[in-house]
C-alpha cells in the first residue's frame, strides 16, 4: 500500500517536473540556453493565479487562463529584452543573464508581495476512494492535465507547420532562415509555449502544496532542470521521462528512506548522469554525415 | 537583370573576406564563381542571401535593393540558396524537409511542387518518410536541391553541390543543373570542380583571396592559360 501511494505521489510530482522540464528542453533546443529563469516563471504563474482569484475575485477558470496568457507574454518579453540582444554573444553571457533575470523576478516579487508565504486554496478538493485506498482529486487532475499537455505538445511539434519550423530552427538556424522561416518569431513562439506550460505546472503545483512564496520557483526549477538533463536536454520525450523518473525517485526516497534525503538523491542523480551519460537517456550526440 | 552585385566588402570581425566584388547574373543564365578554398566564394553567396551583410555597395535582386534584407524575406522573393555541406534537417523526414522548403508558400500549392520534386528525384519519393539523416550523401544533396526548388525560385544559388560525391553522382548533379536551367531557373554556381562548372556555365568569374581577378565567357575561361594552370590541372 505504501508502495502504491508513493508511486502515485511520484507520478504526480513527476508530471509537474515533466511540464517544467519541457520548457527547459524546448528553449535549450532552440537557443542553446539553460534558461535558469524558467523556474521563476512558475512562481510568477502561481502569484498570477493567486492574485486573480484572491485579490480580484475572478472565477478560477478565468484566472487560470489569464495566468497562462500572462506567463506566455512574460516569457516572450524576457527573451526579447534580456536574451535576444545576446544571441551572438558567448553562451556564458546568456547563462549569467538568465540567472540575473531569475534574481530580478524573485526579489522583485519579494518587494511587491513581501517574502512571506501566501496560502493558496486547492481548486480541486476532495478525493476519489478506490477500495480501501484513495487518491486526491488534485493528483488525478495533475496527472490527467499533464498527459493532455504532453499529447498536445507532441502534436504541435510533429504535425503543425510552426512545430516543424521549431524543429528546423533547433537543428540549423541558418538553413531555417534560407527556407524563409522567421527565426525570431519561432524563438518567441517557443518561449511562449514553454512559459505557458510552466503556468499550467504552477496551477497544478499550487493545488497540491497550497502555499506560494517568491523563492518557490528555484528548487522546483532546479529539479525540473535535473529531469531535463536526465532525459536528454533538447528531447521532448526525454523531458517527460526524466520528469517522471525524478518524481518517482524523490517520492520513494521520502517514503522508504528519509524526507531529508530526497533532494540529495535528485541531485545525486544529476551527478551520476553527468558522469555516466552526459547526453541523457534519450539525448543524441549529434553527428555529421560526409 | 536577375542579380546585380555592386562593390561589396564583407568582413568576419577584423578579417576582410570579400574585397570590392561586383558581378551580374542575367535571367536564364548559369553563372559560376570558381576559385580555391578560402577565396570567398561561399561568403559571397551568404552575403547575397542575407546571412551576412556588406559594409559597402549594394545588391539588387530583380531590381529590388536587398543589401540589408533579412535572409528569411528573400525566399519569398524567389531567391533560393543551397548552402555548402547541404545543411538538410537531419532529424526531419524527407517530406518534412521539402515542406520546410515551401515554408513561404500557401499549403494548397505544396502538393504539386512536391510531386514535381519526386518526379525529378524518384529516390526521394521512395524514402519520403525516412529521417533525412539516414540518407546517403548523394541523396542528401538531391534533397537539398529538391528542398530549394520547393520555394519555386527564380534564382538558385548552389554552393559546392558536387562536394564529397562519387564521380557518377557528380555527373548526375550537373545534369540536374542543366535541366533546371532549361526549365527556366537562373543559376549561380559555386564550385571547386572548375572544369565541370565551366562546362555547364555560360559565364564565369575567377576569385582569388576575396577579389575577382578574371571574368569571361565560360568556354573562353576553359581555354585560358592561367585558368588552366591554376584550376584545371594544367
Coordinates of N, CA and C in Angstrom, one line a residue, chain A residues 28-262:
Chain A
X28 N 16.2 25.2 -24.6 CA 17.6 24.8 -24.9 C 17.7 24.4 -26.3
X29 N 16.8 23.6 -26.8 CA 16.9 23.1 -28.2 C 17.0 24.2 -29.2
X30 N 16.3 25.3 -29.0 CA 16.2 26.3 -30.0 C 17.2 27.5 -29.8
X31 N 17.6 27.8 -28.6 CA 18.6 28.9 -28.4 C 19.8 28.4 -27.7
X32 N 19.9 27.1 -27.4 CA 21.1 26.6 -26.6 C 21.3 27.3 -25.4
X33 N 20.3 27.6 -24.6 CA 20.4 28.3 -23.4 C 19.7 27.5 -22.3
X34 N 20.4 27.3 -21.2 CA 19.7 26.8 -20.0 C 19.0 28.0 -19.3
X35 N 17.7 28.1 -19.5 CA 17.0 29.3 -19.0 C 16.7 29.2 -17.6
X36 N 17.7 29.7 -16.7 CA 17.5 29.5 -15.3 C 16.4 30.3 -14.7
X37 N 15.8 31.2 -15.5 CA 14.7 32.0 -15.0 C 13.4 31.2 -15.2
X38 N 13.5 30.0 -15.8 CA 12.3 29.3 -16.2 C 11.5 28.9 -14.9
X39 N 12.2 28.5 -13.8 CA 11.6 28.1 -12.6 C 10.8 29.3 -12.0
X40 N 11.3 30.5 -12.2 CA 10.6 31.6 -11.6 C 9.4 32.0 -12.4
X41 N 9.3 31.5 -13.6 CA 8.0 31.7 -14.4 C 6.9 30.9 -13.7
X42 N 7.3 29.8 -13.1 CA 6.3 29.0 -12.3 C 5.8 29.9 -11.1
X43 N 6.8 30.5 -10.5 CA 6.4 31.3 -9.3 C 5.5 32.5 -9.8
X44 N 5.9 33.1 -10.9 CA 5.1 34.2 -11.4 C 3.7 33.8 -11.8
X45 N 3.6 32.6 -12.4 CA 2.3 32.0 -12.7 C 1.5 31.7 -11.5
X46 N 2.1 31.2 -10.4 CA 1.4 30.9 -9.2 C 0.8 32.2 -8.6
X47 N 1.7 33.3 -8.5 CA 1.2 34.5 -8.0 C 0.1 35.1 -8.8
X48 N 0.2 34.9 -10.1 CA -0.8 35.5 -11.0 C -2.2 34.8 -10.7
X49 N -2.2 33.5 -10.6 CA -3.4 32.8 -10.3 C -4.0 33.3 -9.0
X50 N -3.1 33.3 -8.0 CA -3.5 33.7 -6.6 C -4.1 35.1 -6.6
X51 N -3.4 36.0 -7.3 CA -3.8 37.4 -7.4 C -5.2 37.5 -8.1
X52 N -5.4 36.8 -9.2 CA -6.6 36.9 -9.9 C -7.8 36.3 -9.0
X53 N -7.5 35.2 -8.3 CA -8.6 34.6 -7.5 C -8.8 35.4 -6.2
X54 N -7.7 35.5 -5.4 CA -7.8 36.1 -4.0 C -8.0 37.6 -4.0
X55 N -7.4 38.3 -4.9 CA -7.5 39.7 -4.8 C -8.5 40.3 -5.8
X56 N -8.6 39.7 -7.0 CA -9.6 40.3 -7.9 C -10.9 39.5 -7.9
X57 N -11.0 38.4 -7.2 CA -12.2 37.6 -7.1 C -12.7 37.1 -8.4
X58 N -11.8 36.8 -9.3 CA -12.2 36.3 -10.6 C -12.5 34.8 -10.5
X59 N -13.3 34.3 -11.4 CA -13.5 32.8 -11.4 C -12.2 32.1 -11.6
X60 N -12.0 30.9 -10.9 CA -10.8 30.2 -11.0 C -10.4 29.9 -12.5
X61 N -11.4 29.4 -13.3 CA -11.1 29.1 -14.7 C -10.6 30.3 -15.4
X62 N -11.2 31.4 -15.2 CA -10.8 32.6 -15.9 C -9.4 33.0 -15.4
X63 N -9.2 32.8 -14.1 CA -7.9 33.2 -13.6 C -6.7 32.3 -14.1
X64 N -7.1 31.0 -14.3 CA -6.1 30.1 -14.9 C -5.7 30.5 -16.3
X65 N -6.7 30.8 -17.1 CA -6.5 31.2 -18.5 C -5.7 32.4 -18.5
X66 N -6.0 33.4 -17.7 CA -5.3 34.7 -17.7 C -3.9 34.5 -17.3
X67 N -3.6 33.6 -16.3 CA -2.3 33.5 -15.8 C -1.4 32.7 -16.9
X68 N -2.0 31.8 -17.6 CA -1.3 31.2 -18.7 C -0.9 32.2 -19.7
X69 N -1.8 33.1 -20.1 CA -1.5 34.1 -21.1 C -0.5 35.1 -20.5
X70 N -0.6 35.4 -19.3 CA 0.4 36.3 -18.6 C 1.8 35.7 -18.7
X71 N 1.9 34.4 -18.4 CA 3.2 33.8 -18.4 C 3.8 33.7 -19.8
X72 N 2.9 33.3 -20.8 CA 3.4 33.3 -22.1 C 4.0 34.6 -22.6
X73 N 3.2 35.7 -22.2 CA 3.7 37.0 -22.6 C 5.0 37.4 -21.9
X74 N 5.1 37.0 -20.6 CA 6.3 37.3 -19.8 C 7.5 36.6 -20.4
X75 N 7.3 35.3 -20.7 CA 8.4 34.5 -21.3 C 8.9 35.2 -22.6
X76 N 8.0 35.6 -23.5 CA 8.4 36.3 -24.7 C 9.1 37.6 -24.4
X77 N 8.6 38.3 -23.5 CA 9.2 39.6 -23.1 C 10.6 39.4 -22.6
X78 N 10.8 38.5 -21.7 CA 12.1 38.2 -21.2 C 13.1 37.9 -22.3
X79 N 12.6 37.0 -23.2 CA 13.5 36.7 -24.3 C 13.9 37.9 -25.1
X80 N 12.9 38.7 -25.5 CA 13.1 39.9 -26.3 C 14.1 40.9 -25.6
X81 N 13.8 41.1 -24.3 CA 14.6 42.2 -23.6 C 16.0 41.7 -23.2
X82 N 16.0 40.5 -22.6 CA 17.2 40.0 -22.0 C 18.1 39.1 -22.8
X83 N 17.5 38.2 -23.6 CA 18.3 37.2 -24.3 C 18.6 37.6 -25.7
X84 N 17.6 38.2 -26.4 CA 17.8 38.4 -27.9 C 19.1 39.3 -28.2
X85 N 19.3 40.4 -27.4 CA 20.5 41.2 -27.7 C 21.8 40.4 -27.5
X86 N 21.7 39.3 -26.8 CA 23.0 38.5 -26.6 C 23.1 37.3 -27.5
X87 N 22.2 37.2 -28.5 CA 22.2 36.0 -29.3 C 23.5 35.6 -29.9
X88 N 24.3 36.6 -30.3 CA 25.6 36.2 -30.9 C 26.8 36.4 -29.9
X89 N 26.4 36.5 -28.6 CA 27.5 36.6 -27.6 C 27.9 35.2 -27.1
X90 N 29.0 35.1 -26.3 CA 29.3 33.7 -25.8 C 28.2 33.2 -24.9
X91 N 28.0 31.9 -24.9 CA 26.9 31.3 -24.2 C 26.9 31.7 -22.7
X92 N 28.1 31.9 -22.2 CA 28.2 32.1 -20.7 C 27.5 33.4 -20.4
X93 N 27.6 34.4 -21.3 CA 26.9 35.7 -21.0 C 25.4 35.5 -20.9
X94 N 24.9 34.7 -21.8 CA 23.5 34.4 -21.8 C 23.1 33.7 -20.5
X95 N 23.9 32.7 -20.1 CA 23.6 32.0 -18.8 C 23.6 32.9 -17.6
X96 N 24.6 33.8 -17.6 CA 24.6 34.7 -16.4 C 23.4 35.6 -16.5
X97 N 23.0 36.1 -17.7 CA 21.8 36.9 -17.8 C 20.6 36.2 -17.3
X98 N 20.5 34.9 -17.6 CA 19.3 34.1 -17.2 C 19.3 34.1 -15.6
X99 N 20.4 33.9 -15.0 CA 20.5 33.9 -13.5 C 20.0 35.3 -13.0
X100 N 20.5 36.3 -13.7 CA 20.1 37.7 -13.3 C 18.6 37.9 -13.4
X101 N 18.0 37.4 -14.5 CA 16.6 37.5 -14.7 C 15.9 36.8 -13.5
X102 N 16.4 35.6 -13.2 CA 15.8 34.8 -12.1 C 15.8 35.6 -10.8
X103 N 16.9 36.2 -10.5 CA 17.0 37.1 -9.2 C 16.1 38.3 -9.3
X104 N 16.0 38.9 -10.5 CA 15.1 40.0 -10.7 C 13.7 39.7 -10.3
X105 N 13.3 38.5 -10.9 CA 11.9 38.1 -10.6 C 11.6 37.8 -9.2
X106 N 12.6 37.0 -8.6 CA 12.4 36.6 -7.2 C 12.3 37.8 -6.2
X107 N 13.3 38.7 -6.4 CA 13.4 39.8 -5.4 C 12.4 40.9 -5.8
X108 N 12.1 41.0 -7.1 CA 11.0 42.0 -7.5 C 9.7 41.6 -6.8
X109 N 9.4 40.3 -6.8 CA 8.2 39.8 -6.2 C 8.2 39.9 -4.7
X110 N 9.4 39.8 -4.1 CA 9.5 40.0 -2.6 C 9.2 41.4 -2.3
X111 N 9.6 42.3 -3.1 CA 9.4 43.7 -2.9 C 7.9 44.0 -3.0
X112 N 7.2 43.5 -4.0 CA 5.8 43.8 -4.2 C 4.9 43.0 -3.2
X113 N 5.2 41.7 -3.0 CA 4.3 40.9 -2.2 C 4.9 40.4 -0.9
X114 N 6.0 41.0 -0.5 CA 6.7 40.6 0.7 C 7.2 39.1 0.6
X115 N 8.3 38.8 1.4 CA 8.8 37.4 1.3 C 7.9 36.4 2.0
X116 N 6.8 36.8 2.6 CA 6.0 35.9 3.4 C 5.2 35.0 2.5
X117 N 5.1 33.7 2.9 CA 4.3 32.8 2.1 C 2.8 33.2 2.1
X118 N 2.1 32.9 1.0 CA 0.6 33.1 0.9 C 0.0 31.8 0.8
X119 N -1.2 31.7 1.4 CA -2.0 30.5 1.2 C -2.7 30.4 -0.1
X120 N -2.7 29.3 -0.7 CA -3.3 29.1 -2.0 C -4.3 28.0 -1.8
X121 N -5.6 28.2 -2.0 CA -6.6 27.2 -1.7 C -6.7 26.2 -2.9
X122 N -6.7 24.9 -2.6 CA -6.8 23.9 -3.6 C -8.1 24.1 -4.5
X123 N -7.9 24.1 -5.8 CA -9.0 24.3 -6.7 C -9.8 23.0 -6.9
X124 N -9.1 21.9 -6.6 CA -9.8 20.6 -6.8 C -9.8 19.8 -5.5
X125 N -10.6 20.2 -4.6 CA -10.6 19.5 -3.3 C -11.3 18.1 -3.4
X126 N -11.2 17.4 -2.3 CA -11.8 16.1 -2.2 C -10.9 15.0 -2.7
X127 N -11.4 13.7 -2.6 CA -10.6 12.6 -3.1 C -11.5 11.5 -3.6
X128 N -10.9 10.7 -4.4 CA -11.6 9.6 -5.0 C -11.2 8.3 -4.3
X129 N -12.2 7.6 -3.6 CA -11.9 6.4 -3.0 C -11.8 5.2 -4.0
X130 N -10.7 4.4 -3.8 CA -10.6 3.2 -4.7 C -10.4 2.0 -3.7
X131 N -11.5 1.3 -3.4 CA -11.4 0.2 -2.3 C -11.0 0.8 -1.0
X132 N -9.9 0.3 -0.4 CA -9.6 0.9 0.9 C -8.4 1.9 0.8
X133 N -8.5 2.5 -0.4 CA -7.4 3.4 -0.8 C -8.0 4.6 -1.4
X134 N -7.3 5.8 -1.4 CA -7.9 6.9 -2.0 C -6.9 7.8 -2.7
X135 N -7.3 8.4 -3.8 CA -6.4 9.4 -4.5 C -7.0 10.7 -4.5
X136 N -6.2 11.8 -4.2 CA -6.8 13.1 -4.1 C -7.2 13.6 -5.5
X137 N -8.2 14.4 -5.6 CA -8.6 14.9 -6.9 C -7.5 15.7 -7.6
X138 N -6.8 16.5 -6.7 CA -5.7 17.3 -7.2 C -4.7 16.4 -8.0
X139 N -4.4 15.3 -7.4 CA -3.5 14.3 -8.0 C -4.0 13.8 -9.4
X140 N -5.3 13.5 -9.4 CA -5.9 13.0 -10.6 C -5.8 14.0 -11.7
X141 N -6.2 15.3 -11.3 CA -6.2 16.4 -12.3 C -4.8 16.6 -12.8
X142 N -3.8 16.6 -11.8 CA -2.4 16.9 -12.2 C -2.0 15.9 -13.3
X143 N -2.2 14.6 -13.0 CA -1.8 13.5 -14.0 C -2.5 13.7 -15.3
X144 N -3.8 13.9 -15.2 CA -4.7 14.0 -16.4 C -4.3 15.2 -17.3
X145 N -4.2 16.3 -16.6 CA -3.8 17.5 -17.4 C -2.4 17.4 -18.0
X146 N -1.5 16.8 -17.2 CA -0.1 16.7 -17.8 C -0.1 15.8 -19.0
X147 N -0.9 14.7 -18.9 CA -0.9 13.8 -20.1 C -1.5 14.6 -21.3
X148 N -2.6 15.3 -21.1 CA -3.2 16.1 -22.2 C -2.2 17.1 -22.8
X149 N -1.5 17.8 -21.9 CA -0.5 18.8 -22.4 C 0.6 18.2 -23.2
X150 N 1.1 17.0 -22.7 CA 2.1 16.3 -23.5 C 1.7 15.9 -24.8
X151 N 0.4 15.4 -24.9 CA -0.1 14.9 -26.2 C -0.2 16.1 -27.1
X152 N -0.8 17.2 -26.6 CA -1.0 18.4 -27.4 C 0.4 18.9 -27.9
X153 N 1.3 18.9 -27.0 CA 2.7 19.4 -27.4 C 3.3 18.5 -28.5
X154 N 3.1 17.2 -28.4 CA 3.7 16.3 -29.4 C 3.0 16.6 -30.7
X155 N 1.7 16.8 -30.7 CA 1.0 17.0 -32.0 C 1.5 18.4 -32.5
X156 N 1.6 19.4 -31.7 CA 2.1 20.7 -32.1 C 3.5 20.6 -32.8
X157 N 4.4 19.9 -32.2 CA 5.7 19.8 -32.6 C 5.9 19.0 -33.9
X158 N 5.1 17.9 -33.9 CA 5.3 17.0 -35.1 C 4.4 17.2 -36.3
X159 N 3.2 17.8 -36.0 CA 2.3 17.9 -37.1 C 2.0 19.3 -37.7
X160 N 2.3 20.3 -36.9 CA 1.9 21.6 -37.4 C 3.1 22.3 -38.1
X161 N 2.8 23.3 -38.9 CA 3.9 24.0 -39.6 C 4.8 24.7 -38.6
X162 N 4.2 25.3 -37.6 CA 5.1 26.1 -36.6 C 6.0 25.1 -35.9
X163 N 5.4 23.9 -35.5 CA 6.2 22.9 -34.8 C 7.4 22.4 -35.6
X164 N 7.1 22.2 -36.9 CA 8.2 21.7 -37.8 C 9.2 22.8 -37.9
X165 N 8.8 24.1 -38.0 CA 9.7 25.2 -38.1 C 10.6 25.2 -36.8
X166 N 9.9 25.0 -35.7 CA 10.7 24.9 -34.4 C 11.8 23.9 -34.5
X167 N 11.5 22.7 -35.0 CA 12.5 21.7 -35.1 C 13.6 22.0 -36.1
X168 N 13.2 22.7 -37.2 CA 14.2 23.1 -38.2 C 15.1 24.1 -37.6
X169 N 14.6 25.1 -36.9 CA 15.4 26.2 -36.3 C 16.3 25.6 -35.2
X170 N 15.8 24.6 -34.4 CA 16.6 24.0 -33.4 C 17.8 23.3 -34.0
X171 N 17.6 22.7 -35.2 CA 18.7 21.9 -35.8 C 19.7 22.8 -36.5
X172 N 19.2 23.7 -37.3 CA 20.1 24.6 -38.1 C 19.4 25.9 -38.3
X173 N 19.7 26.9 -37.5 CA 19.2 28.2 -37.5 C 19.4 28.9 -38.9
X174 N 20.6 28.8 -39.5 CA 20.9 29.4 -40.7 C 20.1 28.8 -41.9
X175 N 20.1 27.5 -41.9 CA 19.4 26.8 -43.0 C 17.9 27.1 -42.9
X176 N 17.4 27.2 -41.7 CA 16.0 27.6 -41.5 C 15.7 28.9 -42.1
X177 N 16.6 29.9 -41.9 CA 16.4 31.2 -42.5 C 16.3 31.1 -44.0
X178 N 17.2 30.3 -44.5 CA 17.2 30.2 -46.0 C 15.9 29.6 -46.5
X179 N 15.1 28.9 -45.7 CA 13.8 28.3 -46.1 C 12.8 29.4 -46.0
X180 N 13.1 30.6 -45.5 CA 12.1 31.6 -45.3 C 11.4 31.6 -44.0
X181 N 12.0 30.9 -43.0 CA 11.5 30.8 -41.7 C 12.0 32.1 -40.9
X182 N 11.0 32.8 -40.3 CA 11.4 33.9 -39.4 C 11.9 33.4 -38.1
X183 N 13.2 33.3 -37.9 CA 13.7 32.7 -36.7 C 13.3 33.4 -35.4
X184 N 13.2 34.7 -35.4 CA 12.8 35.5 -34.3 C 11.4 35.1 -33.8
X185 N 10.5 35.0 -34.8 CA 9.1 34.6 -34.4 C 9.1 33.2 -33.9
X186 N 9.9 32.3 -34.4 CA 9.9 30.9 -34.0 C 10.4 30.8 -32.6
X187 N 11.5 31.6 -32.3 CA 12.0 31.6 -30.9 C 11.0 32.2 -29.9
X188 N 10.3 33.3 -30.3 CA 9.3 33.8 -29.4 C 8.2 32.8 -29.1
X189 N 7.8 32.1 -30.2 CA 6.7 31.1 -30.0 C 7.2 30.0 -29.1
X190 N 8.4 29.6 -29.2 CA 8.9 28.6 -28.3 C 8.9 29.0 -26.8
X191 N 9.3 30.3 -26.6 CA 9.3 30.8 -25.2 C 7.9 30.9 -24.7
X192 N 6.9 31.3 -25.6 CA 5.5 31.4 -25.2 C 5.0 30.0 -24.8
X193 N 5.3 29.0 -25.6 CA 4.8 27.7 -25.3 C 5.4 27.2 -24.0
X194 N 6.7 27.3 -23.9 CA 7.4 26.8 -22.7 C 6.9 27.5 -21.4
X195 N 6.6 28.8 -21.5 CA 6.2 29.5 -20.3 C 4.7 29.2 -20.0
X196 N 3.9 29.0 -21.0 CA 2.5 28.6 -20.8 C 2.5 27.2 -20.1
X197 N 3.3 26.3 -20.5 CA 3.4 25.0 -19.8 C 3.8 25.2 -18.3
X198 N 4.7 26.2 -18.1 CA 5.1 26.5 -16.7 C 4.0 27.0 -15.9
X199 N 3.1 27.8 -16.5 CA 1.9 28.3 -15.8 C 1.0 27.2 -15.5
X200 N 0.8 26.2 -16.4 CA -0.1 25.1 -16.1 C 0.5 24.3 -14.9
X201 N 1.9 24.1 -15.0 CA 2.5 23.4 -13.9 C 2.3 24.2 -12.6
X202 N 2.3 25.5 -12.6 CA 2.2 26.3 -11.4 C 0.8 26.0 -10.8
X203 N -0.2 26.0 -11.6 CA -1.6 25.8 -11.0 C -1.6 24.4 -10.4
X204 N -1.1 23.4 -11.1 CA -1.2 22.1 -10.5 C -0.4 21.9 -9.2
X205 N 0.8 22.6 -9.2 CA 1.7 22.5 -8.0 C 1.0 23.2 -6.9
X206 N 0.4 24.3 -7.1 CA -0.2 25.1 -6.0 C -1.4 24.3 -5.4
X207 N -2.2 23.6 -6.2 CA -3.3 22.9 -5.7 C -2.9 21.8 -4.8
X208 N -1.7 21.2 -5.0 CA -1.3 20.1 -4.1 C -0.6 20.7 -2.9
X209 N 0.2 21.8 -3.0 CA 1.1 22.2 -1.9 C 0.5 23.5 -1.2
X210 N -0.4 24.1 -1.9 CA -1.2 25.2 -1.2 C -0.5 26.3 -0.5
X211 N 0.7 26.6 -1.0 CA 1.5 27.7 -0.4 C 2.4 28.2 -1.5
X212 N 2.4 29.6 -1.6 CA 3.3 30.1 -2.6 C 4.2 31.2 -1.9
X213 N 5.4 31.3 -2.4 CA 6.4 32.3 -2.0 C 7.3 32.7 -3.1
X214 N 7.9 33.9 -3.0 CA 8.7 34.4 -4.2 C 9.9 33.5 -4.6
X215 N 10.4 32.6 -3.7 CA 11.6 31.8 -4.0 C 11.2 30.4 -4.3
X216 N 9.8 30.1 -4.4 CA 9.4 28.7 -4.6 C 9.9 28.2 -6.0
X217 N 10.1 29.0 -6.9 CA 10.5 28.5 -8.3 C 11.9 28.0 -8.4
X218 N 12.8 28.4 -7.5 CA 14.2 28.0 -7.7 C 14.4 26.5 -7.5
X219 N 13.9 25.9 -6.4 CA 14.1 24.5 -6.2 C 13.3 23.7 -7.2
X220 N 12.1 24.1 -7.4 CA 11.2 23.4 -8.4 C 11.9 23.4 -9.8
X221 N 12.4 24.6 -10.1 CA 13.1 24.8 -11.4 C 14.3 23.9 -11.5
X222 N 15.1 23.9 -10.4 CA 16.3 23.1 -10.5 C 16.0 21.6 -10.7
X223 N 15.0 21.1 -10.0 CA 14.7 19.7 -10.1 C 14.2 19.4 -11.5
X224 N 13.4 20.3 -12.1 CA 12.9 20.1 -13.4 C 14.1 20.1 -14.4
X225 N 15.1 21.0 -14.1 CA 16.3 21.0 -14.9 C 17.0 19.7 -14.8
X226 N 17.2 19.1 -13.6 CA 17.8 17.8 -13.5 C 17.0 16.8 -14.3
X227 N 15.7 16.9 -14.3 CA 14.8 16.0 -15.1 C 15.1 16.1 -16.6
X228 N 15.3 17.3 -17.0 CA 15.6 17.6 -18.5 C 16.9 17.0 -18.8
X229 N 17.9 17.1 -18.0 CA 19.2 16.6 -18.2 C 19.2 15.1 -18.2
X230 N 18.5 14.5 -17.2 CA 18.4 13.1 -17.1 C 17.8 12.5 -18.4
X231 N 16.7 13.1 -18.9 CA 16.0 12.6 -20.1 C 16.8 12.9 -21.4
X232 N 17.6 13.9 -21.3 CA 18.4 14.3 -22.5 C 17.9 15.6 -22.9
X233 N 18.6 16.7 -22.6 CA 18.1 18.0 -22.8 C 18.0 18.3 -24.3
X234 N 16.9 18.9 -24.7 CA 16.5 19.1 -26.1 C 15.5 18.1 -26.6
X235 N 15.3 17.0 -25.8 CA 14.4 16.0 -26.3 C 13.1 16.1 -25.6
X236 N 12.0 16.1 -26.3 CA 10.7 16.3 -25.7 C 10.3 15.0 -24.9
X237 N 10.3 13.8 -25.5 CA 10.0 12.6 -24.7 C 11.0 12.4 -23.6
X238 N 12.2 12.9 -23.8 CA 13.2 12.8 -22.7 C 12.8 13.6 -21.5
X239 N 12.3 14.8 -21.7 CA 11.9 15.7 -20.6 C 10.7 15.0 -19.8
X240 N 9.8 14.3 -20.5 CA 8.7 13.7 -19.8 C 9.2 12.5 -19.0
X241 N 10.1 11.7 -19.7 CA 10.6 10.5 -19.0 C 11.5 11.0 -17.8
X242 N 12.3 12.0 -18.0 CA 13.2 12.5 -16.9 C 12.3 13.0 -15.7
X243 N 11.3 13.7 -16.0 CA 10.4 14.3 -15.0 C 9.8 13.2 -14.2
X244 N 9.2 12.2 -14.8 CA 8.6 11.1 -14.1 C 9.6 10.3 -13.2
X245 N 10.8 10.1 -13.8 CA 11.8 9.3 -13.0 C 12.2 10.1 -11.8
X246 N 12.5 11.4 -12.0 CA 12.9 12.2 -10.8 C 11.8 12.2 -9.8
X247 N 10.6 12.4 -10.2 CA 9.4 12.5 -9.3 C 9.3 11.2 -8.5
X248 N 9.4 10.1 -9.2 CA 9.3 8.8 -8.5 C 10.5 8.5 -7.6
X249 N 11.7 8.9 -8.0 CA 12.9 8.7 -7.2 C 12.7 9.5 -5.9
X250 N 12.3 10.7 -6.1 CA 12.1 11.6 -4.9 C 11.1 11.1 -3.9
X251 N 9.9 10.6 -4.5 CA 8.8 10.1 -3.7 C 9.2 8.8 -2.9
X252 N 9.9 7.9 -3.6 CA 10.4 6.7 -2.9 C 11.4 7.0 -1.8
X253 N 12.3 8.0 -2.1 CA 13.2 8.3 -1.1 C 12.5 8.8 0.2
X254 N 11.5 9.7 -0.1 CA 10.7 10.2 1.1 C 10.0 9.1 1.8
X255 N 9.5 8.1 1.1 CA 8.7 7.1 1.7 C 9.5 6.0 2.4
X256 N 10.6 5.6 1.8 CA 11.4 4.5 2.4 C 12.7 4.9 3.1
X257 N 13.3 6.0 2.7 CA 14.5 6.4 3.4 C 14.2 7.6 4.4
X258 N 14.3 8.8 3.9 CA 14.0 9.9 4.7 C 13.7 11.1 3.9
X259 N 12.8 11.9 4.3 CA 12.4 13.1 3.5 C 13.6 14.0 3.4
X260 N 14.5 14.1 4.4 CA 15.6 15.0 4.3 C 16.6 14.6 3.1
X261 N 16.5 13.3 2.8 CA 17.5 12.8 1.7 C 17.0 13.1 0.3
X262 N 15.7 13.4 0.2 CA 15.1 13.5 -1.2 C 15.8 14.4 -2.1

